[in-house]
PDB file of C-alpha atoms in Angstrom:
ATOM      1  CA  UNK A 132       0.000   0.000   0.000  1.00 92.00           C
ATOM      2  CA  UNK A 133       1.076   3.411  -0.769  1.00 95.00           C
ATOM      3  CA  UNK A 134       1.973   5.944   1.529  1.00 95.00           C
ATOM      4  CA  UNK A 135      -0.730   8.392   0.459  1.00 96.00           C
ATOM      5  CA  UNK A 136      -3.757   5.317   0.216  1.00 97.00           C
ATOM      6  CA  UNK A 137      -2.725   5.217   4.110  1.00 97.00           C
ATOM      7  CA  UNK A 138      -2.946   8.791   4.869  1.00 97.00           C
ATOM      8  CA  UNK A 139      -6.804   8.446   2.947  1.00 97.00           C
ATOM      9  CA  UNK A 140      -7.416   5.666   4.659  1.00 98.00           C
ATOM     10  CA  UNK A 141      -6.699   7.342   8.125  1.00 98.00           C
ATOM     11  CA  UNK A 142      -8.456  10.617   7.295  1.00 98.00           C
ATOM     12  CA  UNK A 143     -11.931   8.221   5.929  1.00 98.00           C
ATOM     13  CA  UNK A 144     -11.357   6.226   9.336  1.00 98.00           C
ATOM     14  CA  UNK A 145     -11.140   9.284  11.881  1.00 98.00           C
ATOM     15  CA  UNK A 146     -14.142  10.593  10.084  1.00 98.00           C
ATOM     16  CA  UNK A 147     -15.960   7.397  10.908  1.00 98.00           C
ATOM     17  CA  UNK A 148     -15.232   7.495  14.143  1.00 98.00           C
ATOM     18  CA  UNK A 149     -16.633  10.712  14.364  1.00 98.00           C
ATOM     19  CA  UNK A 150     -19.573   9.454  13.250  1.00 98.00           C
ATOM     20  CA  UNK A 151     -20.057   6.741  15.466  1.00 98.00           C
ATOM     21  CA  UNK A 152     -19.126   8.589  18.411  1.00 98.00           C
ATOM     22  CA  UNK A 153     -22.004  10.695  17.737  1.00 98.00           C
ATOM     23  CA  UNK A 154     -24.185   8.009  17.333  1.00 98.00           C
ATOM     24  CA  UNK A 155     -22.883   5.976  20.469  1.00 97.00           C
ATOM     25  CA  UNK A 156     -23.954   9.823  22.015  1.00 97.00           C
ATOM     26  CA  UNK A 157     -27.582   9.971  20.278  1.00 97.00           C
ATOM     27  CA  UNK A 158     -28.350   6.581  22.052  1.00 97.00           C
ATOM     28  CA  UNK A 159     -27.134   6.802  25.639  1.00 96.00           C
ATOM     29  CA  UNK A 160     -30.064   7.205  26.706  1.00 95.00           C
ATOM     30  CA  UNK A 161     -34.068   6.375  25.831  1.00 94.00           C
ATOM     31  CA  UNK A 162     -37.298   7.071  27.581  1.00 94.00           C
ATOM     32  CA  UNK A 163     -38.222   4.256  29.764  1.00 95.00           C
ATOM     33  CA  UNK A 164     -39.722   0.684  27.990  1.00 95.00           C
ATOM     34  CA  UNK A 165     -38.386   2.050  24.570  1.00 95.00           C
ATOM     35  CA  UNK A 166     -35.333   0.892  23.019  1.00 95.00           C
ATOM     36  CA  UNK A 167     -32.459   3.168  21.019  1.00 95.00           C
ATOM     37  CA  UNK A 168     -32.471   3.475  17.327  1.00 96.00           C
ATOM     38  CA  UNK A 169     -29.101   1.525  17.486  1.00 97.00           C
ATOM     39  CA  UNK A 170     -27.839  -1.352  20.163  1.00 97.00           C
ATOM     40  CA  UNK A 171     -25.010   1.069  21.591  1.00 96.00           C
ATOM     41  CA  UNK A 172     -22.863  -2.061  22.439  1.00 97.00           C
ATOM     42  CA  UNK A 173     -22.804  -2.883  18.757  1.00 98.00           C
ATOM     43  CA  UNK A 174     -21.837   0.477  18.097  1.00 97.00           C
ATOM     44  CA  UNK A 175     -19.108   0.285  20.453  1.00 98.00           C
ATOM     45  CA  UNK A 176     -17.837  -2.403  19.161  1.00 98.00           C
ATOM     46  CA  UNK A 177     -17.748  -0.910  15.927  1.00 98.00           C
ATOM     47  CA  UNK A 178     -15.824   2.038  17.769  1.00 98.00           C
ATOM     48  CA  UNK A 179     -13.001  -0.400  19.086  1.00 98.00           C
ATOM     49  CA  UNK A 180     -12.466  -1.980  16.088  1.00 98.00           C
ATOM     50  CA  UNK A 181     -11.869   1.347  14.150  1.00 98.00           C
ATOM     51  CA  UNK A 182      -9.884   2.633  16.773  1.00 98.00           C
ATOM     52  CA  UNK A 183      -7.752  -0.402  16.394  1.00 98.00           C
ATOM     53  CA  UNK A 184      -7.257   0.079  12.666  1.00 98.00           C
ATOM     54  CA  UNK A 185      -6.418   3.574  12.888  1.00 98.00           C
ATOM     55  CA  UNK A 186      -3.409   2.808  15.580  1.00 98.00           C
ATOM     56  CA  UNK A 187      -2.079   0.521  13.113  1.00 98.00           C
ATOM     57  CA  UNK A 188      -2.281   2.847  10.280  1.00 97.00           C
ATOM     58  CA  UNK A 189      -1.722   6.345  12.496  1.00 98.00           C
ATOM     59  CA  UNK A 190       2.081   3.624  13.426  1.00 98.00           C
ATOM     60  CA  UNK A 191       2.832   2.485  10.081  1.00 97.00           C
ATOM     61  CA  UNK A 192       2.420   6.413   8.579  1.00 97.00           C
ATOM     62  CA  UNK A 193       4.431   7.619  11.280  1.00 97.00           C
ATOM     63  CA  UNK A 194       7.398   4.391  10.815  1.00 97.00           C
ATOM     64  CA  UNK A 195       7.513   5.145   7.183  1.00 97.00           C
ATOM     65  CA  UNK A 196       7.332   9.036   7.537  1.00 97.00           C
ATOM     66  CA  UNK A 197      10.580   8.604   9.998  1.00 97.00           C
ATOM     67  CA  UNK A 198      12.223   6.127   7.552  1.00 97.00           C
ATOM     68  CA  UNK A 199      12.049   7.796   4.186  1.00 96.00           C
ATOM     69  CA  UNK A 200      14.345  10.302   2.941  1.00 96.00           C
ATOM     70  CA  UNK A 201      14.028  13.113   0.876  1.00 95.00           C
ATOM     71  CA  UNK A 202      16.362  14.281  -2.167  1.00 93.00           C
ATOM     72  CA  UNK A 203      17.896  16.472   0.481  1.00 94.00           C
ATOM     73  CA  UNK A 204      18.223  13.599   3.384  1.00 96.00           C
ATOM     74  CA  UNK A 205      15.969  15.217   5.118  1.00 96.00           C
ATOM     75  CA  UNK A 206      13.128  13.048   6.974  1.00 97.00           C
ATOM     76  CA  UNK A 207       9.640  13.059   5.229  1.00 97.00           C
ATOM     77  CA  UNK A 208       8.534  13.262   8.754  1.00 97.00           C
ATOM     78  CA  UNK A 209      10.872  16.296   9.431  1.00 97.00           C
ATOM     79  CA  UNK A 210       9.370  18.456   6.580  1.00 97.00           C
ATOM     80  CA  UNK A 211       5.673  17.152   7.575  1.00 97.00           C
ATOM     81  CA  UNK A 212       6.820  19.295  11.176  1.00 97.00           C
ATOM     82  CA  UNK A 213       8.393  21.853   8.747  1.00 97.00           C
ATOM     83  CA  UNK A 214       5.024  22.437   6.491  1.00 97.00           C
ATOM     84  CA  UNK A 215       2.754  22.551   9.963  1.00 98.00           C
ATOM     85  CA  UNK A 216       4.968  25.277  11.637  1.00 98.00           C
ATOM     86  CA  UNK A 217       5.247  27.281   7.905  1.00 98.00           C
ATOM     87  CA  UNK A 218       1.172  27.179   7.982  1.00 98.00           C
ATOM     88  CA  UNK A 219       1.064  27.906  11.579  1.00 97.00           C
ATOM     89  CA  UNK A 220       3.533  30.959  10.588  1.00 97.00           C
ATOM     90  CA  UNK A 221       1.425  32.001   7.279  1.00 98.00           C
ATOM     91  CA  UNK A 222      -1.448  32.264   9.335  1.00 97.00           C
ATOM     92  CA  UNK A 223      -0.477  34.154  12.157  1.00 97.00           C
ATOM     93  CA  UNK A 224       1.453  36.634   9.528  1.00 96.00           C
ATOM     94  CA  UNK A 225      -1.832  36.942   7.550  1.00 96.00           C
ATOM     95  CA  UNK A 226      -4.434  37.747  10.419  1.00 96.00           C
ATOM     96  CA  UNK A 227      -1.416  40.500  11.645  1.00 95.00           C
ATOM     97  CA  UNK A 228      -1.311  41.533   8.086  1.00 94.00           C
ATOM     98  CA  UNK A 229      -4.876  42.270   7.761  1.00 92.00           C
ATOM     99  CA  UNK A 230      -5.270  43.851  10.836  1.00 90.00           C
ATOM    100  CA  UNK A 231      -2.108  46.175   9.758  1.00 90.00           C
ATOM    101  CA  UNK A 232      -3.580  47.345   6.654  1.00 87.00           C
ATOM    102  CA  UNK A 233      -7.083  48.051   7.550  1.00 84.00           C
ATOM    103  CA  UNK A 234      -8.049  51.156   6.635  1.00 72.00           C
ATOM    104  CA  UNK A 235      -9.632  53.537   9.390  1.00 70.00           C
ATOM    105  CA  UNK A 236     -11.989  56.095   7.889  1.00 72.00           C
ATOM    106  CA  UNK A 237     -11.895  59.727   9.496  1.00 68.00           C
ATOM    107  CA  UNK A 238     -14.890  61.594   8.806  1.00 75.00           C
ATOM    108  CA  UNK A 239     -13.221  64.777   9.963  1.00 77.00           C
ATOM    109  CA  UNK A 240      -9.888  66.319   9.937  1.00 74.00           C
ATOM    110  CA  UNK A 241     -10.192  66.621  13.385  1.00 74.00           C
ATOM    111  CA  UNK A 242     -10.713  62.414  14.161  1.00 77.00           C
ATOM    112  CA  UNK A 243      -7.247  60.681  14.993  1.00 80.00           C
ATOM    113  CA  UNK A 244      -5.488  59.146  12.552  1.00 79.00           C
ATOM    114  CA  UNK A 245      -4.586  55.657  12.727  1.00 80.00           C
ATOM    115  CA  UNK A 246      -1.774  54.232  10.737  1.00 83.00           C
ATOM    116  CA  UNK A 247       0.024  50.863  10.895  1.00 84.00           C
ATOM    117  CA  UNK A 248       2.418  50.632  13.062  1.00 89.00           C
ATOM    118  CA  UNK A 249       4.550  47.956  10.595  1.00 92.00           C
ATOM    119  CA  UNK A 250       5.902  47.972   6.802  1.00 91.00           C
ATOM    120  CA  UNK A 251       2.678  46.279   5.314  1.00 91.00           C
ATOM    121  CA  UNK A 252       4.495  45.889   1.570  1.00 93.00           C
ATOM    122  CA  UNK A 253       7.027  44.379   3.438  1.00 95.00           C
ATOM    123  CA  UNK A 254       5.802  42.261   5.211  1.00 94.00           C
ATOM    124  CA  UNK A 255       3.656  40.805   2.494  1.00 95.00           C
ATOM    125  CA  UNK A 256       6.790  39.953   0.772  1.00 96.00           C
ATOM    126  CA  UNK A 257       7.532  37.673   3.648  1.00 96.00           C
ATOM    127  CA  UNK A 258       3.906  36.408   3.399  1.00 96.00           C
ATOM    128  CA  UNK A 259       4.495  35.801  -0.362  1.00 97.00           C
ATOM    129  CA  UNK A 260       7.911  34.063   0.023  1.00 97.00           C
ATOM    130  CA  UNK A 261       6.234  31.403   3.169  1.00 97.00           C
ATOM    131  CA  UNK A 262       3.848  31.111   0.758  1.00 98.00           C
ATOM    132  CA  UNK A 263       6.152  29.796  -2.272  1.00 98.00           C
ATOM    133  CA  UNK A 264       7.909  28.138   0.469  1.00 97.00           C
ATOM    134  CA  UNK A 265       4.992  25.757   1.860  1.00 98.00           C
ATOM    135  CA  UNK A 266       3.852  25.075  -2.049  1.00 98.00           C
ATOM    136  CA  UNK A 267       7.030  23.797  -2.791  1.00 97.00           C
ATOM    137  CA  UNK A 268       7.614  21.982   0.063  1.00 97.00           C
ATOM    138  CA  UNK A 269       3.689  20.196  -0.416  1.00 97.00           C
ATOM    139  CA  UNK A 270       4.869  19.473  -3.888  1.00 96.00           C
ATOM    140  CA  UNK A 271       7.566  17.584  -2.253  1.00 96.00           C
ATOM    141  CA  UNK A 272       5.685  15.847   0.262  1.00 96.00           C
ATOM    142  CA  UNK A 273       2.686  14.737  -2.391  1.00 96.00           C
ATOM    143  CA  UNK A 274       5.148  13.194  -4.555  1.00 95.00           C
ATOM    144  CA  UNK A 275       6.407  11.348  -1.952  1.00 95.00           C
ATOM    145  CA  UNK A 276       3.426   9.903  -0.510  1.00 95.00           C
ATOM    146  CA  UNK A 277       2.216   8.928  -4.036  1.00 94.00           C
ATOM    147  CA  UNK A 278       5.822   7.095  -4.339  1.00 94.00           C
ATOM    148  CA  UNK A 279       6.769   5.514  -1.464  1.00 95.00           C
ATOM    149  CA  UNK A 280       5.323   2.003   0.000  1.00 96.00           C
ATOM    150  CA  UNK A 281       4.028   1.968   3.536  1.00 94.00           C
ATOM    151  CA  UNK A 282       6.066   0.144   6.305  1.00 89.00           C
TER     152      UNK A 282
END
């Protein structure tokens, strides 16, 4: 199995246990002498079992993201931390960003003025950059999950 069949796999299975959980929830309880929509022991059964499957995926995803190598040397799982702090970065830079260009209208001369206390343009070269940065860098990471076998 490849890499990135895994990583669907585990994203369909996490949503399924979503699902269930919710369920389980939605028949905890009944009004006395009627019975729930679904048995909840089945359900948790269900739960277990997906639970199971998902630590066996979540390891094998995390063994093979530790073991393969980029063209750099890097580890696939080092540039997986990489890419989640750049979009951590992006989007703190962005919300500041938007909050330092806002424009304050003055409806009289006499109303303070508010100006940004940051180089905007400059700043949104840094934005731009990250950006470039974390597109290249998911290019990188696709290819290898489409190429690589799962451990």
């Amino acid at each position: 199995m490849k890499l990135a069949n895994a990583l669907s796999q585990r994203s369909e299975l996490q949503t399924r246990i979503r699902q269930l959980e919710s369920r389980l929830n939605n028949n905890a309880l009944v009004q006395e002498g009627e019975e729930p929509a679904e048995d909840p022991m089945e359900l948790l059964r269900e739960l277990e079992a997906d639970y199971a499957r998902l630590e066996e995926l979540i390891s094998a995803i995390n063994r093979t993201n530790n073991t393969t190598r980029l063209e750099d040397g890097s580890a696939l799982s080092d540039q997986l931390a990489r890419r989640d702090c750049l979009k951590s970065r992006l989007s703190g830079l962005r919300n500041f960003l938007n909050n330092a260009s806002a424009l304050v209208h003055r409806h009289s001369a006499s109303e303070i003025k508010i100006k940004s206390t940051v180089n905007v343009r400059q700043l949104q070269k840094q934005v731009d950059s990250l950006s470039r940065e974390l597109r290249e860098l998911e290019e990188v990471i696709q290819e290898k999950n489409w190429t690589t076998e799962l451990l």
